[in-house]
Amino acid sequence: MKVVKTLVTVGITVGLCYALNRGWGTVPPMGNFLSPFTGFWTNAEAIAPKSEPQILNIPGLQDEVTVEYDETGVPHIFAQNDHDLYLAQGYVTAKDRLWQMEFQTHFAAGRLTEIVGEKALEQDRYQRRMGSVFGAEKSFEGMMEDPKGKVALEAYSDGINAYISQLKPRDYPVEYKLLGYAPEPWTPIKSALFLKNMSFVLASGTDDLRMTNILGKYGKAVAEELFPNYPFKEGPIIPEGTPLDFKPIPLPKAPVDFVGMGSNKVAEERDKGIGSNNWAVGGEKSVTGLPILSNDPHLTLSLPSIWYQVQLTAPGVNVYGSTMPGTPNVIIGFNNDIAWGVTNVGADVVDWYQVKFKDAKKEEYWHDNQWKKIQKRIETYTVKGGKTVVDTVLYTHHGPVVYLDNEKPIRDNIPTGHALRWIAHEKSQELSAFYHLNRAKNYDEYVKALGYYSAPAQNFIFASNQNDIALWVNGKFPLKAREQGKYILDGTNPTADWQGFIPQLHNPHVKNPKRGFVSSANQSSTDPKYPYYINWEFAPAERGRRINTRLQTMNKATVDSLRELQNDNYNLKAEDWLPTMLSFVKKPTQKQMEALRVLQLWNKYNNPDEIGPTIFTVWVELLNNAIWEDDFGYDKNIPMKSPSHARTLQLILKQPNAVWFDDLRTKDKKETIEELANVTLNATIDSLTKWQNAPIGTAWAWEKYKSTDIKHLIPGLDALSKMDVKIGGGSGIVNATTGRTGPSWRMIVQLGKDKSVKGYGIFPGGQSGNPGSPHYDDMVETWRKGELNSLLFLQNKEEKSERIKQTLVLRKK
């Protein structure tokens, strides 16, 4: 019997060892991951006591570099030349965020199949077919034309590789062990790929297909009436009446009206949580007599965090701020003289052209009364496990034909048989823009730096200790006729092509406006008098209107008063909508009474414990669907965009008897807006009761309904995420924290003379990408409470501070 037990035990042990040390499909060998010698256990870190400087010999350095780490893990890098500065930045960033850097560039390059297997193939194909790698190659070409940009890119890459070269498998970040692969050498083009991915996130949105389907079904008059080119309530980024300081060039001739084929596939909506706020108050509105600048870009909340804080100091530069791991320089930040921040413009820089092929071979296409040759780009995918897949992408002079008519797009708002014209495919020099911005000392140098910038278009806000504030709506904007690109364009007609670009100095801008502040929140860039076309639709106006109202009445502004504005939870949309919605419920039922009482007593702040925002949000959404679903969403074979909430409210107020309120699906009845409001209020109560299996009460609290999660970049890793973070805000709120998006970096900078600038900032995560580090998520609670950390901005490496906890000295090898 003992022999049998022994044999069974040995058999189980051998089987377990075999199972744990081989891969199963896309699951890597778990033995290595669980090993006490090389597995995830070795990634645990503790806060080390302050000690003598650690000295490392790094290949490629020209001189010694000192890196001081403060109590939050922020590196303060002091170098003696640009080359060493960026080499050190690459090294320390990789030290904290290597896996994130490589994973995100694999995503951008369409190479996830190499990590997770064939299940990522369609996503990879989409990335490359949209021209992500093609665009990165063009951008890289532009970046390398600038000698300073070339030095920064190559040195940054060398620094990353210096860190990778010293790693042993036991040292790999935990995600490599979990997914069963190893880091590869970094190349400079990966930085271009990362920046190109930001164009995907911020400047690849397209409603052309949906709008074309509306055009085909209802005609241009209805399409233009329900989807106007300027909102009826707006506070544009460039204040109305701002005089032009340039002479406009003529607009191209508008192409003839074209109704494209449209599509028969169901479409997905863009993530409306992506956006940002920034503003700067001038000295006359500031308690210090000098400007104060604020910025909080709204992006997907993730761990590791999107941003990485750093201070970069070398001859000619001393700058602090946040950068994105994978790129050199500081992207949002400040130096002793200026501060700057960004929000997304939302420009119309994506156009689709219907292609007419000569025949089934698809080797030629018709344009400008002649057949032109198709260019073919071969894309090769290496699937984990050894399989290779080859794909051919067809290019016209406009760009890639992302999907052919016999193919099914992974994103259903992508038309088949159409060529993509996208600004992200242009040669660009974004890194040069940030290089010069990091070193700028005044307004003129800030404007000069922006001249290098192309995409994704951003509202660059600015403040200086010379008491200047400014904002430029900046990027490379196509020179097009008015609203050219609102609908799909005729790919055979040369007048529908982009006819050049708006001169950069003609981009919308304002300096030192009379109102004493500048601001942006992704709303309309200008009023309709601006002579060029940037887009026909921008983000909803509520955030921008609320910010402008608060700043208009603010005097003696302080860092704290602007911090409170960053965390403002007031729901301006509720102020606009609720009186009318409540007026429709003239004879409330018993079922409706309690919900109405909550809404009437609600102060219209989306605070975490409030019930009002939950009821209001669901009611508005259900009411909006009830109005438009039969007209723009019922036929699933013809995906269409619904009119905006702002246009819907205008219709309710100005045309209460509009035909759009009648539900076409009920043939024997004609609905009114009052009926729809009552029916959807009942549906709101029912759905929320069912959601929590509880009547109206604390179970319906806004924080529970919104449920903000800061998730690890690998889906499903909740153990490495921060779930159900108790925080207010919401879409359309200044504190734009939704379930998955929100303020990814809050920064406020108080300018000062004689190197007395003060910076404050926070992001929802930590400096380290290692879940075993105390700096992985140590800033989340501070961020959740709406507080800011004081940012340690050192003037030189000799400056002493009790906040410095570790020193790293990098010497040439």
Tab-separated table of N, CA, C and O in Angstrom, residues 38 61 102 181 189 256 301 395 493 573 675-676 738 749:
chain	number	residue	atom	x	y	z
A	38	THR	N	12.447	32.639	-9.509
A	38	THR	CA	12.372	33.523	-10.678
A	38	THR	C	10.984	34.098	-10.889
A	38	THR	O	10.795	34.930	-11.772
A	61	LEU	N	27.101	56.610	-21.822
A	61	LEU	CA	27.131	57.938	-21.203
A	61	LEU	C	28.402	58.688	-21.570
A	61	LEU	O	29.469	58.093	-21.752
A	102	GLU	N	6.724	48.638	-23.430
A	102	GLU	CA	6.816	47.681	-24.525
A	102	GLU	C	5.437	47.172	-24.938
A	102	GLU	O	5.141	47.029	-26.129
A	181	TYR	N	6.832	35.828	-21.776
A	181	TYR	CA	7.732	36.304	-22.825
A	181	TYR	C	8.784	37.205	-22.204
A	181	TYR	O	8.769	37.438	-20.986
A	189	ILE	N	12.182	54.014	-33.222
A	189	ILE	CA	10.874	54.156	-33.869
A	189	ILE	C	9.736	53.793	-32.912
A	189	ILE	O	8.587	54.189	-33.120
A	256	VAL	N	-18.811	68.882	-55.179
A	256	VAL	CA	-20.260	68.711	-55.367
A	256	VAL	C	-20.786	67.734	-54.331
A	256	VAL	O	-20.061	66.868	-53.827
A	301	LEU	N	-8.461	55.528	-17.263
A	301	LEU	CA	-7.775	55.337	-15.993
A	301	LEU	C	-7.202	53.926	-15.965
A	301	LEU	O	-7.943	52.950	-16.140
A	395	TYR	N	-3.248	50.742	-50.892
A	395	TYR	CA	-3.150	52.180	-50.641
A	395	TYR	C	-3.471	52.954	-51.916
A	395	TYR	O	-2.926	52.668	-52.987
A	493	ASN	N	-13.184	62.258	-57.236
A	493	ASN	CA	-13.248	63.691	-57.522
A	493	ASN	C	-12.061	64.424	-56.892
A	493	ASN	O	-11.952	64.489	-55.657
A	573	LYS	N	-25.755	70.164	-16.997
A	573	LYS	CA	-26.754	69.538	-17.851
A	573	LYS	C	-28.071	69.368	-17.099
A	573	LYS	O	-29.160	69.571	-17.655
A	675	GLU	N	-45.675	62.236	-22.810
A	675	GLU	CA	-45.850	60.795	-22.600
A	675	GLU	C	-44.495	60.101	-22.496
A	675	GLU	O	-44.288	59.243	-21.633
A	676	LEU	N	-43.597	60.455	-23.382
A	676	LEU	CA	-42.272	59.826	-23.359
A	676	LEU	C	-41.555	60.099	-22.043
A	676	LEU	O	-40.892	59.212	-21.484
A	738	THR	N	-15.618	59.206	-15.015
A	738	THR	CA	-16.667	58.255	-15.359
A	738	THR	C	-16.285	56.875	-14.817
A	738	THR	O	-15.389	56.749	-13.969
A	749	VAL	N	0.036	75.081	-11.611
A	749	VAL	CA	1.333	75.745	-11.499
A	749	VAL	C	1.122	77.220	-11.190
A	749	VAL	O	0.411	77.917	-11.922
